[in-house]
Short mmCIF file of C-alpha atoms in Angstrom, two decimals:
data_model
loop_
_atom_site.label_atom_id
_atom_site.label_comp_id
_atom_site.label_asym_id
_atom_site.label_seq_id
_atom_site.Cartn_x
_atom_site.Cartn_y
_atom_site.Cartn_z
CA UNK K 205 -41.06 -131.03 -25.69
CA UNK K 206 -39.53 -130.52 -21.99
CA UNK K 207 -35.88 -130.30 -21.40
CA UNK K 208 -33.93 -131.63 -19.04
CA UNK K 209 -34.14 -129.67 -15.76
CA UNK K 210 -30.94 -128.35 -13.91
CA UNK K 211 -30.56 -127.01 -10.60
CA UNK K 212 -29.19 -123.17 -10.92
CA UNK K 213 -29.15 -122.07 -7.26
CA UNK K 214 -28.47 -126.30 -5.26
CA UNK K 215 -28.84 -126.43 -1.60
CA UNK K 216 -27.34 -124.78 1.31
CA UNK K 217 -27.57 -127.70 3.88
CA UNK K 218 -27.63 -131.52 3.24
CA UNK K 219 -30.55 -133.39 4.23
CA UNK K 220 -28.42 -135.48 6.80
CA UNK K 221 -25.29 -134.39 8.46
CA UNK K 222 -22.08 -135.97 8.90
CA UNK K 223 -22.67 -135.79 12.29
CA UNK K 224 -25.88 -137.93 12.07
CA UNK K 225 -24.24 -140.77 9.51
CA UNK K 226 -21.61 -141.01 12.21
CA UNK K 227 -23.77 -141.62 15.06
CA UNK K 228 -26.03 -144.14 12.50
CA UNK K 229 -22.77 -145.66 11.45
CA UNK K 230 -21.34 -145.46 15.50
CA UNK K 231 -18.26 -143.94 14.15
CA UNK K 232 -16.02 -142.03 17.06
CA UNK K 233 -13.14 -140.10 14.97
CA UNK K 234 -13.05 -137.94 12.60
CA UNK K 235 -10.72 -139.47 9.52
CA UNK K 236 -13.16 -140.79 7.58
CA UNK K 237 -15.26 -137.25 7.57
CA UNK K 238 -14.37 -136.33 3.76
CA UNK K 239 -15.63 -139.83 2.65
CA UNK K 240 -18.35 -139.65 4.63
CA UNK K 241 -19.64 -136.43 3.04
CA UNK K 242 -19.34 -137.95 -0.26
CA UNK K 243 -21.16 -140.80 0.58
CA UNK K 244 -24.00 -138.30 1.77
CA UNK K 245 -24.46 -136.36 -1.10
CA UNK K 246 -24.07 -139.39 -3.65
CA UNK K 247 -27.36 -141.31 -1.19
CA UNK K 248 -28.97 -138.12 -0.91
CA UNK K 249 -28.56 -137.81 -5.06
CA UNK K 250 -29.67 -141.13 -6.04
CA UNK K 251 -32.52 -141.72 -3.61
CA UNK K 252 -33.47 -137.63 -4.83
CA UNK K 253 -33.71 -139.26 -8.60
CA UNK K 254 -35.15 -142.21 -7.63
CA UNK K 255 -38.00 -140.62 -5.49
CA UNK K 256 -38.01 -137.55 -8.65
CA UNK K 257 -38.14 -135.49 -5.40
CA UNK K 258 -35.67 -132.26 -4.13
CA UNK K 259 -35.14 -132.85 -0.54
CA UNK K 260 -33.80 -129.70 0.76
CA UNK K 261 -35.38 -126.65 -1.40
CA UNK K 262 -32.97 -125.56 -4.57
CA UNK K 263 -33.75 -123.60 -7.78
CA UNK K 264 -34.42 -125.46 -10.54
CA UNK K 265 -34.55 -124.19 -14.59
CA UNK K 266 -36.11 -126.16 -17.40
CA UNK K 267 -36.50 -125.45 -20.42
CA UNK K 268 -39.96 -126.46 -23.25
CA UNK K 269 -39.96 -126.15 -26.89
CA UNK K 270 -43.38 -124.06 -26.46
CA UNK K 271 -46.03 -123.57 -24.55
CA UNK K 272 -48.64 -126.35 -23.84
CA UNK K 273 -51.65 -126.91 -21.94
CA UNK K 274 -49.51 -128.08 -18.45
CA UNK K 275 -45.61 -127.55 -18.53
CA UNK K 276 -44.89 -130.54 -15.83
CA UNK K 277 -42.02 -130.06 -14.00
CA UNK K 278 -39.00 -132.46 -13.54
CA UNK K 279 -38.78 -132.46 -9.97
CA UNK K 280 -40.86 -131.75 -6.69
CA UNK K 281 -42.02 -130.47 -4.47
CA UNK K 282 -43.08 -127.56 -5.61
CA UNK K 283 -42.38 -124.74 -3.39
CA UNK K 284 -42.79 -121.65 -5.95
CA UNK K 285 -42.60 -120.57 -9.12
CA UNK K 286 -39.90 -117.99 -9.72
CA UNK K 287 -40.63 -116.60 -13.07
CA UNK K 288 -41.28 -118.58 -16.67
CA UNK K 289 -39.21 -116.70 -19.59
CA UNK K 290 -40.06 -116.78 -23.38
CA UNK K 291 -39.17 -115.82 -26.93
CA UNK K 292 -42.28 -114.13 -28.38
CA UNK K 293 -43.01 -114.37 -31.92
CA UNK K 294 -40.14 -111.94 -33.03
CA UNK K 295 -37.40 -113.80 -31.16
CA UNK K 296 -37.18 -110.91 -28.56
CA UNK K 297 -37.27 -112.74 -24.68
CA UNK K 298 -40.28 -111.73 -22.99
CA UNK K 299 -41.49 -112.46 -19.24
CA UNK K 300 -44.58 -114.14 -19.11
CA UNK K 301 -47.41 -112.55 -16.18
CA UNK K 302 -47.09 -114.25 -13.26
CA UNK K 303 -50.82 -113.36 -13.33
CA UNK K 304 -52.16 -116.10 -15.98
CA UNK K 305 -50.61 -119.22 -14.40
CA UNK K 306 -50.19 -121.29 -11.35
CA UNK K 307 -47.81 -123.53 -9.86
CA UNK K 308 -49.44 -126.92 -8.88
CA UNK K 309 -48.36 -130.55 -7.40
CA UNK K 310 -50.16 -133.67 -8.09
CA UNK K 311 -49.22 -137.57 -8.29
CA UNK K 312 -47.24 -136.78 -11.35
CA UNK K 313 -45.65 -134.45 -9.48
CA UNK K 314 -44.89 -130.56 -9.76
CA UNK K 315 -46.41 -128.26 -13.43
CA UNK K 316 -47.63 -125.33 -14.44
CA UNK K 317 -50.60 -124.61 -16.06
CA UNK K 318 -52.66 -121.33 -16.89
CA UNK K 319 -55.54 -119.95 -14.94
CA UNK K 320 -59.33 -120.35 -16.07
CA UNK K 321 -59.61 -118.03 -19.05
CA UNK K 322 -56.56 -117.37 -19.74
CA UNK K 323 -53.76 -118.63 -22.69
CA UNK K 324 -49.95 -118.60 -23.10
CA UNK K 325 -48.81 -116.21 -25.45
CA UNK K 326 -47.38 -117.08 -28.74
CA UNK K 327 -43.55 -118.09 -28.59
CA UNK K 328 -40.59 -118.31 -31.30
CA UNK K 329 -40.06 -121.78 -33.05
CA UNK K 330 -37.11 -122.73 -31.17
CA UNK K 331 -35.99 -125.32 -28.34
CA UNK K 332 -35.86 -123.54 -25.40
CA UNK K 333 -38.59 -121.24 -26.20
CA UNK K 334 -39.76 -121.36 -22.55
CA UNK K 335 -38.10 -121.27 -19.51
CA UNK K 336 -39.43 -122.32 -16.04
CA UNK K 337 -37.68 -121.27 -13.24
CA UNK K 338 -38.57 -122.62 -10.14
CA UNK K 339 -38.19 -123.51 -6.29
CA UNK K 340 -38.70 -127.10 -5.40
CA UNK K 341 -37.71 -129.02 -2.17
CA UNK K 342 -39.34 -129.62 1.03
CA UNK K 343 -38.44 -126.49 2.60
CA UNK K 344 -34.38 -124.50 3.50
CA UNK K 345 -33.58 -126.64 6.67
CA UNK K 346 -32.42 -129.99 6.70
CA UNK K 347 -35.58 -130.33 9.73
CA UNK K 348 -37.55 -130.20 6.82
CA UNK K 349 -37.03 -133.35 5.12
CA UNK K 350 -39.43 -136.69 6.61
CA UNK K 351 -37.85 -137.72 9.51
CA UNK K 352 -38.15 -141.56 7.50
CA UNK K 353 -36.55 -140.12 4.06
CA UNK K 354 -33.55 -139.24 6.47
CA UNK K 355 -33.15 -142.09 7.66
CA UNK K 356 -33.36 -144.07 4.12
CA UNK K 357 -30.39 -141.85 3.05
CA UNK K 358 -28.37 -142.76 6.44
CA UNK K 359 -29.31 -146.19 5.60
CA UNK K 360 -27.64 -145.92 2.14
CA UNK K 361 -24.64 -144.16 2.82
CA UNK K 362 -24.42 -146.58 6.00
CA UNK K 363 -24.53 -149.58 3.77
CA UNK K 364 -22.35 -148.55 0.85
CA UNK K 365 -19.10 -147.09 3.52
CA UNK K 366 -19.15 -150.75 4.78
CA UNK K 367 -19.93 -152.76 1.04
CA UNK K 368 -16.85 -150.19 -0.64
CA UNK K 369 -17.45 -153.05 -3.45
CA UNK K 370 -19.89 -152.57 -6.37
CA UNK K 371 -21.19 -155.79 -5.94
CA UNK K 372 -21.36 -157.32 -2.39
CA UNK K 373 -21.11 -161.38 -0.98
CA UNK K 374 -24.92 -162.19 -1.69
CA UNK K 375 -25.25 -160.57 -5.22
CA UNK K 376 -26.30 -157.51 -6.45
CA UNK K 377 -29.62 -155.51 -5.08
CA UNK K 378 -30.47 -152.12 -6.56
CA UNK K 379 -31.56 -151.02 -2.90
CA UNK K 380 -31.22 -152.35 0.60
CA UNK K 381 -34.51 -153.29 1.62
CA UNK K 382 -35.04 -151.07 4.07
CA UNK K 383 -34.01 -148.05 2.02
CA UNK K 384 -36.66 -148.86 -0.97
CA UNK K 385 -39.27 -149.22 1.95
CA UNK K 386 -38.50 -145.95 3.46
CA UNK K 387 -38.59 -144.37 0.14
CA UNK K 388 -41.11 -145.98 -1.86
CA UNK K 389 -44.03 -144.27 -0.36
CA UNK K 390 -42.19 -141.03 -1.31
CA UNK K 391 -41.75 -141.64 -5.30
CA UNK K 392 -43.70 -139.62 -7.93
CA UNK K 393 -45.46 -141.47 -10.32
CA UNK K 394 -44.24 -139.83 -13.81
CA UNK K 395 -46.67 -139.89 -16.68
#
């Protein structure tokens, strides 16, 4: 069973600066900068679990009861796999050779899975018994990130600084329009 992933090492940059919302949003001072931020990374966050995708490249851990024939990731894209940990048989923690697996991406999104002729070794009967650590994102800088998913998360934090209301005049819509368009052809299809 796979665990919950967390981020252990989250990004240096945002995918959009304050900067950019500001000239999206054709805002001249500076008062609202704070707010603006916060916006950001709450956009950036949602359309990032929404899409199952990292933006701007982080570390990520998760954690598997045992090993299995493909340990699927939580979240891509996969950039690299950093090391998986174990508990061997006798409880001691053991790292796994980087030698019999691979890090791979498909629809489904970022796993792991072992190398032709090669098996996992035997691990401890415990949760956490294996521990994926791993890089995922579309690369360090910010110029990284589709021009179009960019512009999705301005979008976003554009609409919700001027609807400050949960619910806006016109009802409630889980996305603008043109946000779910910019990002739909960006989502992982989970299995």
């Amino acid at each position: 069973m796979a665990r919950r992933a967390r981020i252990t090492a989250p990004p240096e940059v945002l995918a959009v600066t304050v900067a950019e919302l500001k000239a999206q949003t054709r805002i001249d001072s500076d008062e609202e900068d704070g707010y603006l931020e916060t916006l950001l990374k709450a956009a950036i966050t949602h359309l990032e679990q929404i899409s199952g995708r990292a933006f701007v490249s982080r570390t990520m851990v998760q954690g598997f009861d045992e090993f299995c024939g493909v340990l699927q990731l939580a979240r891509g894209d996969l950039i690299s796999i950093e090391s998986i940990t174990y508990y061997d048989a006798d409880g001691a923690s053991q790292t796994a050779d980087a030698g019999i697996y691979g890090g791979y991406t498909d629809y489904a999104g970022p796993f792991v899975a072992l190398k032709a002729g090669e098996s996992w070794p035997a691990t401890a009967t415990l949760p956490d018994a294996v521990t994926v650590t791993w890089k995922a994102g579309f690369g360090a800088a910010a110029t990284s990130v589709p021009d179009d998913i960019k512009h999705a998360i301005k979008l976003l934090a554009a609409h919700w600084h001027k609807d400050r209301e949960a619910v806006g005049e016109g009802g409630f819509e889980e996305l603008p329009l043109g946000v779910k368009a910019l990002i739909s052809s960006y989502r992982i299809m989970f299995v």
